[in-house]
């Protein structure tokens, strides 16, 4: 019997990892292997997923719809050779076009005989979903290729206000998908059976609306830059850090994620920013025990030297003890499309 595979996609900051954690709490979806695609070289999402590390494989360094499709096949083979999962969930990066990912399962020799990609689930942010649809072909393709669309953040006032217009826009891109509301981190009950036992029919068997070239092209120039450093930070310093960065880069910032070692806390603080909205700090256990701070910011349509200059300025502030009493090790990585 073939292993069922679900592609979980959605634009940057839509809430894919939050949704994935909620899915994994369902008893029906135990014995699921997770493959997480990180955009850029500094990975964070694997530390935010509540599952044993042995069941997670990370595909870093770029978008799996692009040059890493062969690597994707290799990772899936590693999963099937090493474990006996009932299903696989692939969480794509926020800038992925899921159509080439889906096609991988029918074009890579040996893969289609063992794994069946049976479902595409797209998480759509009700706060920024309309803006993402208007500004990005990836946002359109993620919706157009979905079997199931999960609309997140509808508990926020902006999300509620946008819901009707967003739903109408979704229907212009995809008439076949089932739409679900993701409220209070609860997976819609009607969606669980569809993930456990997909019906085997896929939207890509239907004709997609014309929304542009679906080949490997990114309409927006994305930049992933990460820093990694030692030291203990105060919450007030983190707030100042974020204020300074967003003051300079809010118009260009799509996503900022961080795991931070805050004072007087044994867990790692999770920093989440979508465009210019900063979410309340949450905490996860420090599974690695190294207490390293990691921050990844994804920007668009801005020259990388400007972003790097601002990060270097922040790094100098850290070295001057503004942020920490330890000299950091700074790592800057860049991936452009």
mmCIF file of C-alpha atoms in Angstrom:
data_model
loop_
_atom_site.group_PDB
_atom_site.id
_atom_site.type_symbol
_atom_site.label_atom_id
_atom_site.label_comp_id
_atom_site.label_asym_id
_atom_site.label_seq_id
_atom_site.Cartn_x
_atom_site.Cartn_y
_atom_site.Cartn_z
ATOM 1 C CA UNK A 1 0.000 0.000 0.000
ATOM 2 C CA UNK A 2 1.290 3.448 -0.899
ATOM 3 C CA UNK A 3 2.057 5.999 1.799
ATOM 4 C CA UNK A 4 -0.302 8.970 1.597
ATOM 5 C CA UNK A 5 1.328 12.399 1.396
ATOM 6 C CA UNK A 6 -0.274 15.775 2.100
ATOM 7 C CA UNK A 7 1.267 19.069 0.995
ATOM 8 C CA UNK A 8 0.645 21.845 3.527
ATOM 9 C CA UNK A 9 1.231 25.230 1.962
ATOM 10 C CA UNK A 10 0.325 28.875 2.490
ATOM 11 C CA UNK A 11 1.915 32.281 2.200
ATOM 12 C CA UNK A 12 4.501 33.643 4.628
ATOM 13 C CA UNK A 13 3.014 34.093 8.094
ATOM 14 C CA UNK A 14 -0.317 32.500 7.267
ATOM 15 C CA UNK A 15 -0.139 30.110 10.233
ATOM 16 C CA UNK A 16 0.998 26.826 8.640
ATOM 17 C CA UNK A 17 3.089 25.681 11.605
ATOM 18 C CA UNK A 18 0.353 26.583 14.109
ATOM 19 C CA UNK A 19 -2.139 24.617 12.024
ATOM 20 C CA UNK A 20 0.289 21.694 11.723
ATOM 21 C CA UNK A 21 0.714 21.531 15.499
ATOM 22 C CA UNK A 22 -3.053 21.422 15.914
ATOM 23 C CA UNK A 23 -3.335 18.654 13.321
ATOM 24 C CA UNK A 24 -0.699 16.566 15.094
ATOM 25 C CA UNK A 25 -2.693 16.697 18.343
ATOM 26 C CA UNK A 26 -5.413 14.610 16.680
ATOM 27 C CA UNK A 27 -5.159 10.919 17.684
ATOM 28 C CA UNK A 28 -6.250 9.911 14.189
ATOM 29 C CA UNK A 29 -3.106 11.479 12.732
ATOM 30 C CA UNK A 30 -0.520 9.750 14.877
ATOM 31 C CA UNK A 31 2.275 7.920 13.058
ATOM 32 C CA UNK A 32 2.715 10.860 10.710
ATOM 33 C CA UNK A 33 6.152 11.870 9.437
ATOM 34 C CA UNK A 34 6.822 15.575 8.869
ATOM 35 C CA UNK A 35 9.081 17.161 6.256
ATOM 36 C CA UNK A 36 9.578 20.895 6.779
ATOM 37 C CA UNK A 37 11.003 23.128 4.066
ATOM 38 C CA UNK A 38 12.836 26.162 5.440
ATOM 39 C CA UNK A 39 13.501 29.162 3.193
ATOM 40 C CA UNK A 40 17.108 30.164 3.897
ATOM 41 C CA UNK A 41 19.876 28.510 5.864
ATOM 42 C CA UNK A 42 18.807 29.239 9.455
ATOM 43 C CA UNK A 43 16.008 26.841 10.444
ATOM 44 C CA UNK A 44 13.441 27.590 13.154
ATOM 45 C CA UNK A 45 10.154 25.890 12.291
ATOM 46 C CA UNK A 46 11.336 22.413 13.293
ATOM 47 C CA UNK A 47 11.669 23.683 16.875
ATOM 48 C CA UNK A 48 8.081 24.944 16.815
ATOM 49 C CA UNK A 49 6.481 21.626 15.842
ATOM 50 C CA UNK A 50 5.402 19.413 18.739
ATOM 51 C CA UNK A 51 6.620 16.020 17.517
ATOM 52 C CA UNK A 52 9.652 13.835 18.162
ATOM 53 C CA UNK A 53 12.720 15.041 16.266
ATOM 54 C CA UNK A 54 13.136 11.534 14.824
ATOM 55 C CA UNK A 55 9.939 12.092 12.857
ATOM 56 C CA UNK A 56 11.080 15.379 11.293
ATOM 57 C CA UNK A 57 13.393 15.903 8.356
ATOM 58 C CA UNK A 58 14.415 19.416 7.385
ATOM 59 C CA UNK A 59 14.943 20.588 3.828
ATOM 60 C CA UNK A 60 16.797 23.882 4.174
ATOM 61 C CA UNK A 61 18.450 26.389 1.914
ATOM 62 C CA UNK A 62 15.691 27.211 -0.526
ATOM 63 C CA UNK A 63 12.198 26.676 -1.806
ATOM 64 C CA UNK A 64 11.302 23.089 -2.724
ATOM 65 C CA UNK A 65 9.380 24.204 -5.791
ATOM 66 C CA UNK A 66 12.660 25.466 -7.188
ATOM 67 C CA UNK A 67 16.036 23.808 -7.480
ATOM 68 C CA UNK A 68 15.573 21.328 -4.634
ATOM 69 C CA UNK A 69 12.939 19.039 -6.121
ATOM 70 C CA UNK A 70 15.491 16.258 -6.417
ATOM 71 C CA UNK A 71 16.493 16.767 -2.810
ATOM 72 C CA UNK A 72 12.806 16.576 -1.859
ATOM 73 C CA UNK A 73 12.587 13.143 -3.456
ATOM 74 C CA UNK A 74 15.699 12.085 -1.540
ATOM 75 C CA UNK A 75 14.237 13.228 1.761
ATOM 76 C CA UNK A 76 11.003 11.356 1.119
ATOM 77 C CA UNK A 77 12.961 8.215 0.302
ATOM 78 C CA UNK A 78 14.875 8.681 3.566
ATOM 79 C CA UNK A 79 11.567 8.819 5.422
ATOM 80 C CA UNK A 80 10.162 5.708 3.756
ATOM 81 C CA UNK A 81 13.417 3.766 4.224
ATOM 82 C CA UNK A 82 13.908 4.720 7.882
ATOM 83 C CA UNK A 83 10.358 4.745 9.253
ATOM 84 C CA UNK A 84 7.007 3.137 8.613
ATOM 85 C CA UNK A 85 4.700 6.150 8.715
ATOM 86 C CA UNK A 86 1.087 5.889 7.685
ATOM 87 C CA UNK A 87 1.327 9.295 6.057
ATOM 88 C CA UNK A 88 3.714 12.166 5.328
ATOM 89 C CA UNK A 89 2.977 15.859 5.647
ATOM 90 C CA UNK A 90 5.216 18.275 3.752
ATOM 91 C CA UNK A 91 5.124 21.838 5.082
ATOM 92 C CA UNK A 92 6.381 24.011 2.245
ATOM 93 C CA UNK A 93 8.048 27.364 2.662
ATOM 94 C CA UNK A 94 5.780 30.385 2.419
ATOM 95 C CA UNK A 95 7.084 31.284 -1.041
ATOM 96 C CA UNK A 96 6.547 27.848 -2.589
ATOM 97 C CA UNK A 97 4.489 27.118 -5.659
ATOM 98 C CA UNK A 98 2.936 23.750 -4.689
ATOM 99 C CA UNK A 99 2.236 22.631 -8.254
ATOM 100 C CA UNK A 100 5.829 21.495 -9.082
ATOM 101 C CA UNK A 101 5.996 19.860 -5.639
ATOM 102 C CA UNK A 102 2.861 17.863 -6.436
ATOM 103 C CA UNK A 103 4.220 16.953 -9.861
ATOM 104 C CA UNK A 104 7.372 15.548 -8.241
ATOM 105 C CA UNK A 105 5.367 12.527 -7.101
ATOM 106 C CA UNK A 106 4.498 11.524 -10.642
ATOM 107 C CA UNK A 107 7.781 12.426 -12.356
ATOM 108 C CA UNK A 108 10.575 11.176 -10.063
ATOM 109 C CA UNK A 109 11.429 7.522 -10.862
ATOM 110 C CA UNK A 110 10.707 5.162 -7.983
ATOM 111 C CA UNK A 111 8.827 7.738 -5.926
ATOM 112 C CA UNK A 112 5.392 7.339 -7.478
ATOM 113 C CA UNK A 113 5.441 3.584 -6.794
ATOM 114 C CA UNK A 114 5.681 4.065 -3.019
ATOM 115 C CA UNK A 115 4.139 7.450 -2.164
ATOM 116 C CA UNK A 116 0.887 8.995 -3.353
ATOM 117 C CA UNK A 117 0.403 12.742 -3.028
ATOM 118 C CA UNK A 118 -3.283 12.748 -2.230
ATOM 119 C CA UNK A 119 -4.064 16.165 -0.822
ATOM 120 C CA UNK A 120 -2.999 19.824 -0.877
ATOM 121 C CA UNK A 121 -4.046 21.978 2.089
ATOM 122 C CA UNK A 122 -3.528 25.742 1.852
ATOM 123 C CA UNK A 123 -3.649 28.046 4.872
ATOM 124 C CA UNK A 124 -4.840 31.555 3.961
ATOM 125 C CA UNK A 125 -4.322 34.461 6.352
ATOM 126 C CA UNK A 126 -7.586 36.430 6.664
ATOM 127 C CA UNK A 127 -5.693 39.561 7.745
ATOM 128 C CA UNK A 128 -3.242 39.748 4.825
ATOM 129 C CA UNK A 129 -4.759 37.219 2.419
ATOM 130 C CA UNK A 130 -6.222 39.809 0.045
ATOM 131 C CA UNK A 131 -2.915 41.671 -0.095
ATOM 132 C CA UNK A 132 -1.003 38.449 -0.703
ATOM 133 C CA UNK A 133 -3.334 37.479 -3.556
ATOM 134 C CA UNK A 134 -2.920 40.893 -5.170
ATOM 135 C CA UNK A 135 0.843 41.069 -4.810
ATOM 136 C CA UNK A 136 2.106 37.533 -5.400
ATOM 137 C CA UNK A 137 1.576 34.836 -8.002
ATOM 138 C CA UNK A 138 2.622 32.292 -5.344
ATOM 139 C CA UNK A 139 -0.289 33.391 -3.177
ATOM 140 C CA UNK A 140 -2.675 32.812 -6.089
ATOM 141 C CA UNK A 141 -1.195 29.426 -7.022
ATOM 142 C CA UNK A 142 -1.307 28.172 -3.430
ATOM 143 C CA UNK A 143 -5.052 28.837 -3.378
ATOM 144 C CA UNK A 144 -5.726 27.605 -6.907
ATOM 145 C CA UNK A 145 -4.040 24.238 -6.325
ATOM 146 C CA UNK A 146 -5.661 23.414 -2.959
ATOM 147 C CA UNK A 147 -8.068 20.586 -2.193
ATOM 148 C CA UNK A 148 -8.790 22.196 1.171
ATOM 149 C CA UNK A 149 -8.407 25.859 2.133
ATOM 150 C CA UNK A 150 -8.023 26.746 5.800
ATOM 151 C CA UNK A 151 -8.711 30.400 6.598
ATOM 152 C CA UNK A 152 -6.755 31.508 9.669
ATOM 153 C CA UNK A 153 -6.789 34.494 12.038
ATOM 154 C CA UNK A 154 -10.542 35.054 11.725
ATOM 155 C CA UNK A 155 -10.623 35.829 15.457
ATOM 156 C CA UNK A 156 -8.719 39.068 14.769
ATOM 157 C CA UNK A 157 -10.846 42.147 13.984
ATOM 158 C CA UNK A 158 -9.080 42.721 10.663
ATOM 159 C CA UNK A 159 -9.622 39.085 9.727
ATOM 160 C CA UNK A 160 -13.328 39.194 10.488
ATOM 161 C CA UNK A 161 -13.710 42.373 8.439
ATOM 162 C CA UNK A 162 -11.962 40.790 5.441
ATOM 163 C CA UNK A 163 -13.606 37.366 5.588
ATOM 164 C CA UNK A 164 -16.452 37.846 3.120
ATOM 165 C CA UNK A 165 -14.353 39.594 0.467
ATOM 166 C CA UNK A 166 -11.538 37.094 0.949
ATOM 167 C CA UNK A 167 -13.931 34.154 0.553
ATOM 168 C CA UNK A 168 -15.238 35.621 -2.696
ATOM 169 C CA UNK A 169 -11.702 36.121 -4.023
ATOM 170 C CA UNK A 170 -10.807 32.556 -3.099
ATOM 171 C CA UNK A 171 -13.769 31.264 -5.103
ATOM 172 C CA UNK A 172 -12.615 33.147 -8.205
ATOM 173 C CA UNK A 173 -9.335 31.221 -7.985
ATOM 174 C CA UNK A 174 -10.672 27.853 -6.839
ATOM 175 C CA UNK A 175 -14.259 26.631 -7.221
ATOM 176 C CA UNK A 176 -13.572 23.056 -6.141
ATOM 177 C CA UNK A 177 -11.771 23.266 -2.796
ATOM 178 C CA UNK A 178 -13.492 22.843 0.549
ATOM 179 C CA UNK A 179 -13.081 25.921 2.761
ATOM 180 C CA UNK A 180 -12.659 25.684 6.540
ATOM 181 C CA UNK A 181 -12.209 28.259 9.302
ATOM 182 C CA UNK A 182 -9.277 27.734 11.682
ATOM 183 C CA UNK A 183 -10.449 29.302 14.970
ATOM 184 C CA UNK A 184 -8.757 29.155 18.395
ATOM 185 C CA UNK A 185 -6.151 26.679 17.120
ATOM 186 C CA UNK A 186 -8.839 24.030 16.609
ATOM 187 C CA UNK A 187 -8.668 21.964 13.425
ATOM 188 C CA UNK A 188 -12.111 21.864 11.777
ATOM 189 C CA UNK A 189 -13.695 18.502 12.604
ATOM 190 C CA UNK A 190 -14.743 17.958 8.992
ATOM 191 C CA UNK A 191 -11.128 18.216 7.820
ATOM 192 C CA UNK A 192 -9.615 15.458 9.997
ATOM 193 C CA UNK A 193 -11.185 12.493 8.110
ATOM 194 C CA UNK A 194 -10.093 14.039 4.814
ATOM 195 C CA UNK A 195 -6.488 14.096 6.053
ATOM 196 C CA UNK A 196 -6.638 10.573 7.474
ATOM 197 C CA UNK A 197 -8.244 8.997 4.395
ATOM 198 C CA UNK A 198 -8.033 11.294 1.367
ATOM 199 C CA UNK A 199 -10.435 10.401 -1.412
ATOM 200 C CA UNK A 200 -7.637 10.228 -3.991
ATOM 201 C CA UNK A 201 -9.035 12.887 -6.300
ATOM 202 C CA UNK A 202 -7.005 16.016 -6.611
ATOM 203 C CA UNK A 203 -7.804 19.513 -7.755
ATOM 204 C CA UNK A 204 -4.908 19.493 -10.193
ATOM 205 C CA UNK A 205 -6.892 16.931 -12.188
ATOM 206 C CA UNK A 206 -9.225 19.841 -12.971
ATOM 207 C CA UNK A 207 -8.216 22.807 -15.082
ATOM 208 C CA UNK A 208 -6.783 25.715 -13.128
ATOM 209 C CA UNK A 209 -7.881 29.274 -13.839
ATOM 210 C CA UNK A 210 -5.331 31.259 -15.832
ATOM 211 C CA UNK A 211 -3.280 33.103 -13.237
ATOM 212 C CA UNK A 212 0.100 33.296 -14.916
ATOM 213 C CA UNK A 213 3.056 31.078 -15.664
ATOM 214 C CA UNK A 214 3.303 28.226 -13.156
ATOM 215 C CA UNK A 215 6.915 27.438 -13.982
ATOM 216 C CA UNK A 216 9.807 28.198 -11.641
ATOM 217 C CA UNK A 217 9.587 31.981 -11.530
ATOM 218 C CA UNK A 218 9.066 34.186 -8.485
ATOM 219 C CA UNK A 219 7.184 37.389 -9.118
ATOM 220 C CA UNK A 220 8.743 38.985 -6.047
ATOM 221 C CA UNK A 221 12.443 39.001 -5.148
ATOM 222 C CA UNK A 222 12.621 37.277 -1.767
ATOM 223 C CA UNK A 223 15.496 37.643 0.648
ATOM 224 C CA UNK A 224 16.062 35.343 3.633
ATOM 225 C CA UNK A 225 18.583 36.626 6.158
ATOM 226 C CA UNK A 226 19.358 35.000 9.499
ATOM 227 C CA UNK A 227 21.407 35.754 12.572
ATOM 228 C CA UNK A 228 22.505 33.322 15.259
ATOM 229 C CA UNK A 229 24.211 34.477 18.442
ATOM 230 C CA UNK A 230 24.859 33.599 22.083
ATOM 231 C CA UNK A 231 23.712 35.524 25.125
ATOM 232 C CA UNK A 232 20.726 36.248 27.308
ATOM 233 C CA UNK A 233 18.303 39.002 26.276
ATOM 234 C CA UNK A 234 15.746 41.047 28.131
ATOM 235 C CA UNK A 235 12.210 41.378 26.827
ATOM 236 C CA UNK A 236 12.497 45.177 26.739
ATOM 237 C CA UNK A 237 15.607 44.923 24.571
ATOM 238 C CA UNK A 238 13.814 42.572 22.184
ATOM 239 C CA UNK A 239 10.935 45.029 21.892
ATOM 240 C CA UNK A 240 13.386 47.833 21.123
ATOM 241 C CA UNK A 241 15.113 45.614 18.557
ATOM 242 C CA UNK A 242 11.842 44.891 16.775
ATOM 243 C CA UNK A 243 10.759 48.538 16.858
ATOM 244 C CA UNK A 244 14.039 49.638 15.296
ATOM 245 C CA UNK A 245 13.915 46.991 12.586
ATOM 246 C CA UNK A 246 10.281 47.565 11.602
ATOM 247 C CA UNK A 247 10.774 51.309 11.580
ATOM 248 C CA UNK A 248 13.356 50.811 8.856
ATOM 249 C CA UNK A 249 11.942 47.786 7.023
ATOM 250 C CA UNK A 250 8.206 47.358 7.681
ATOM 251 C CA UNK A 251 7.241 48.041 4.032
ATOM 252 C CA UNK A 252 9.596 45.269 2.874
ATOM 253 C CA UNK A 253 9.188 42.737 5.696
ATOM 254 C CA UNK A 254 6.992 39.722 4.952
ATOM 255 C CA UNK A 255 7.958 37.498 7.857
ATOM 256 C CA UNK A 256 10.221 37.524 10.892
ATOM 257 C CA UNK A 257 10.674 34.514 13.145
ATOM 258 C CA UNK A 258 12.906 34.052 16.145
ATOM 259 C CA UNK A 259 13.846 31.742 18.996
ATOM 260 C CA UNK A 260 15.273 33.832 21.812
ATOM 261 C CA UNK A 261 17.010 33.144 25.101
ATOM 262 C CA UNK A 262 15.261 35.593 27.446
ATOM 263 C CA UNK A 263 16.300 36.382 30.981
ATOM 264 C CA UNK A 264 14.684 34.448 33.848
ATOM 265 C CA UNK A 265 13.095 31.832 31.607
ATOM 266 C CA UNK A 266 14.210 28.249 31.068
ATOM 267 C CA UNK A 267 12.229 27.954 27.820
ATOM 268 C CA UNK A 268 12.983 29.650 24.526
ATOM 269 C CA UNK A 269 10.813 32.609 23.538
ATOM 270 C CA UNK A 270 9.115 32.430 20.140
ATOM 271 C CA UNK A 271 9.075 35.715 18.228
ATOM 272 C CA UNK A 272 6.571 35.953 15.373
ATOM 273 C CA UNK A 273 6.083 38.950 13.069
ATOM 274 C CA UNK A 274 3.957 39.081 9.916
ATOM 275 C CA UNK A 275 4.551 42.269 7.957
ATOM 276 C CA UNK A 276 4.213 44.917 10.714
ATOM 277 C CA UNK A 277 2.099 42.890 13.186
ATOM 278 C CA UNK A 278 4.013 41.478 16.158
ATOM 279 C CA UNK A 279 2.362 38.507 17.885
ATOM 280 C CA UNK A 280 2.527 38.033 21.682
ATOM 281 C CA UNK A 281 5.584 36.127 22.837
ATOM 282 C CA UNK A 282 5.068 32.391 23.405
ATOM 283 C CA UNK A 283 7.503 29.789 24.739
ATOM 284 C CA UNK A 284 8.766 26.353 23.703
ATOM 285 C CA UNK A 285 11.107 23.950 25.430
ATOM 286 C CA UNK A 286 14.811 24.228 24.601
ATOM 287 C CA UNK A 287 15.229 20.777 23.067
ATOM 288 C CA UNK A 288 18.827 21.419 21.947
ATOM 289 C CA UNK A 289 20.122 22.887 25.196
ATOM 290 C CA UNK A 290 22.484 25.348 23.522
ATOM 291 C CA UNK A 291 20.376 28.458 24.274
ATOM 292 C CA UNK A 292 21.397 30.099 20.998
ATOM 293 C CA UNK A 293 19.314 33.003 19.757
ATOM 294 C CA UNK A 294 18.138 32.636 16.159
ATOM 295 C CA UNK A 295 16.281 35.202 14.081
ATOM 296 C CA UNK A 296 15.226 34.856 10.440
ATOM 297 C CA UNK A 297 13.688 37.701 8.462
ATOM 298 C CA UNK A 298 12.217 37.333 4.965
ATOM 299 C CA UNK A 299 11.975 40.538 2.972
ATOM 300 C CA UNK A 300 10.960 41.390 -0.574
ATOM 301 C CA UNK A 301 11.930 43.901 -3.233
ATOM 302 C CA UNK A 302 14.740 45.542 -1.289
ATOM 303 C CA UNK A 303 18.438 45.417 -2.010
ATOM 304 C CA UNK A 304 20.124 42.803 0.231
ATOM 305 C CA UNK A 305 22.950 45.150 1.179
ATOM 306 C CA UNK A 306 20.472 47.414 2.965
ATOM 307 C CA UNK A 307 19.129 44.545 5.037
ATOM 308 C CA UNK A 308 22.632 43.309 5.757
ATOM 309 C CA UNK A 309 23.732 46.796 6.825
ATOM 310 C CA UNK A 310 20.869 47.005 9.333
ATOM 311 C CA UNK A 311 21.641 43.544 10.717
ATOM 312 C CA UNK A 312 25.300 44.458 11.049
ATOM 313 C CA UNK A 313 24.271 47.573 12.981
ATOM 314 C CA UNK A 314 22.187 45.443 15.329
ATOM 315 C CA UNK A 315 25.048 42.977 15.691
ATOM 316 C CA UNK A 316 27.369 45.825 16.679
ATOM 317 C CA UNK A 317 24.845 46.893 19.308
ATOM 318 C CA UNK A 318 24.980 43.344 20.696
ATOM 319 C CA UNK A 319 28.770 43.448 20.793
ATOM 320 C CA UNK A 320 28.578 46.750 22.644
ATOM 321 C CA UNK A 321 26.507 45.032 25.367
ATOM 322 C CA UNK A 322 23.258 46.751 24.415
ATOM 323 C CA UNK A 323 21.622 43.373 23.908
ATOM 324 C CA UNK A 324 23.768 40.918 25.811
ATOM 325 C CA UNK A 325 26.762 40.600 28.098
ATOM 326 C CA UNK A 326 28.351 38.019 25.806
ATOM 327 C CA UNK A 327 30.037 38.481 22.457
ATOM 328 C CA UNK A 328 27.804 36.832 19.860
ATOM 329 C CA UNK A 329 28.637 34.601 16.999
ATOM 330 C CA UNK A 330 26.860 36.202 14.054
ATOM 331 C CA UNK A 331 25.771 34.157 11.072
ATOM 332 C CA UNK A 332 24.243 35.881 8.050
ATOM 333 C CA UNK A 333 22.830 33.814 5.217
ATOM 334 C CA UNK A 334 21.165 34.934 2.025
ATOM 335 C CA UNK A 335 19.036 33.149 -0.542
ATOM 336 C CA UNK A 336 17.700 35.083 -3.536
ATOM 337 C CA UNK A 337 15.243 34.149 -6.265
#
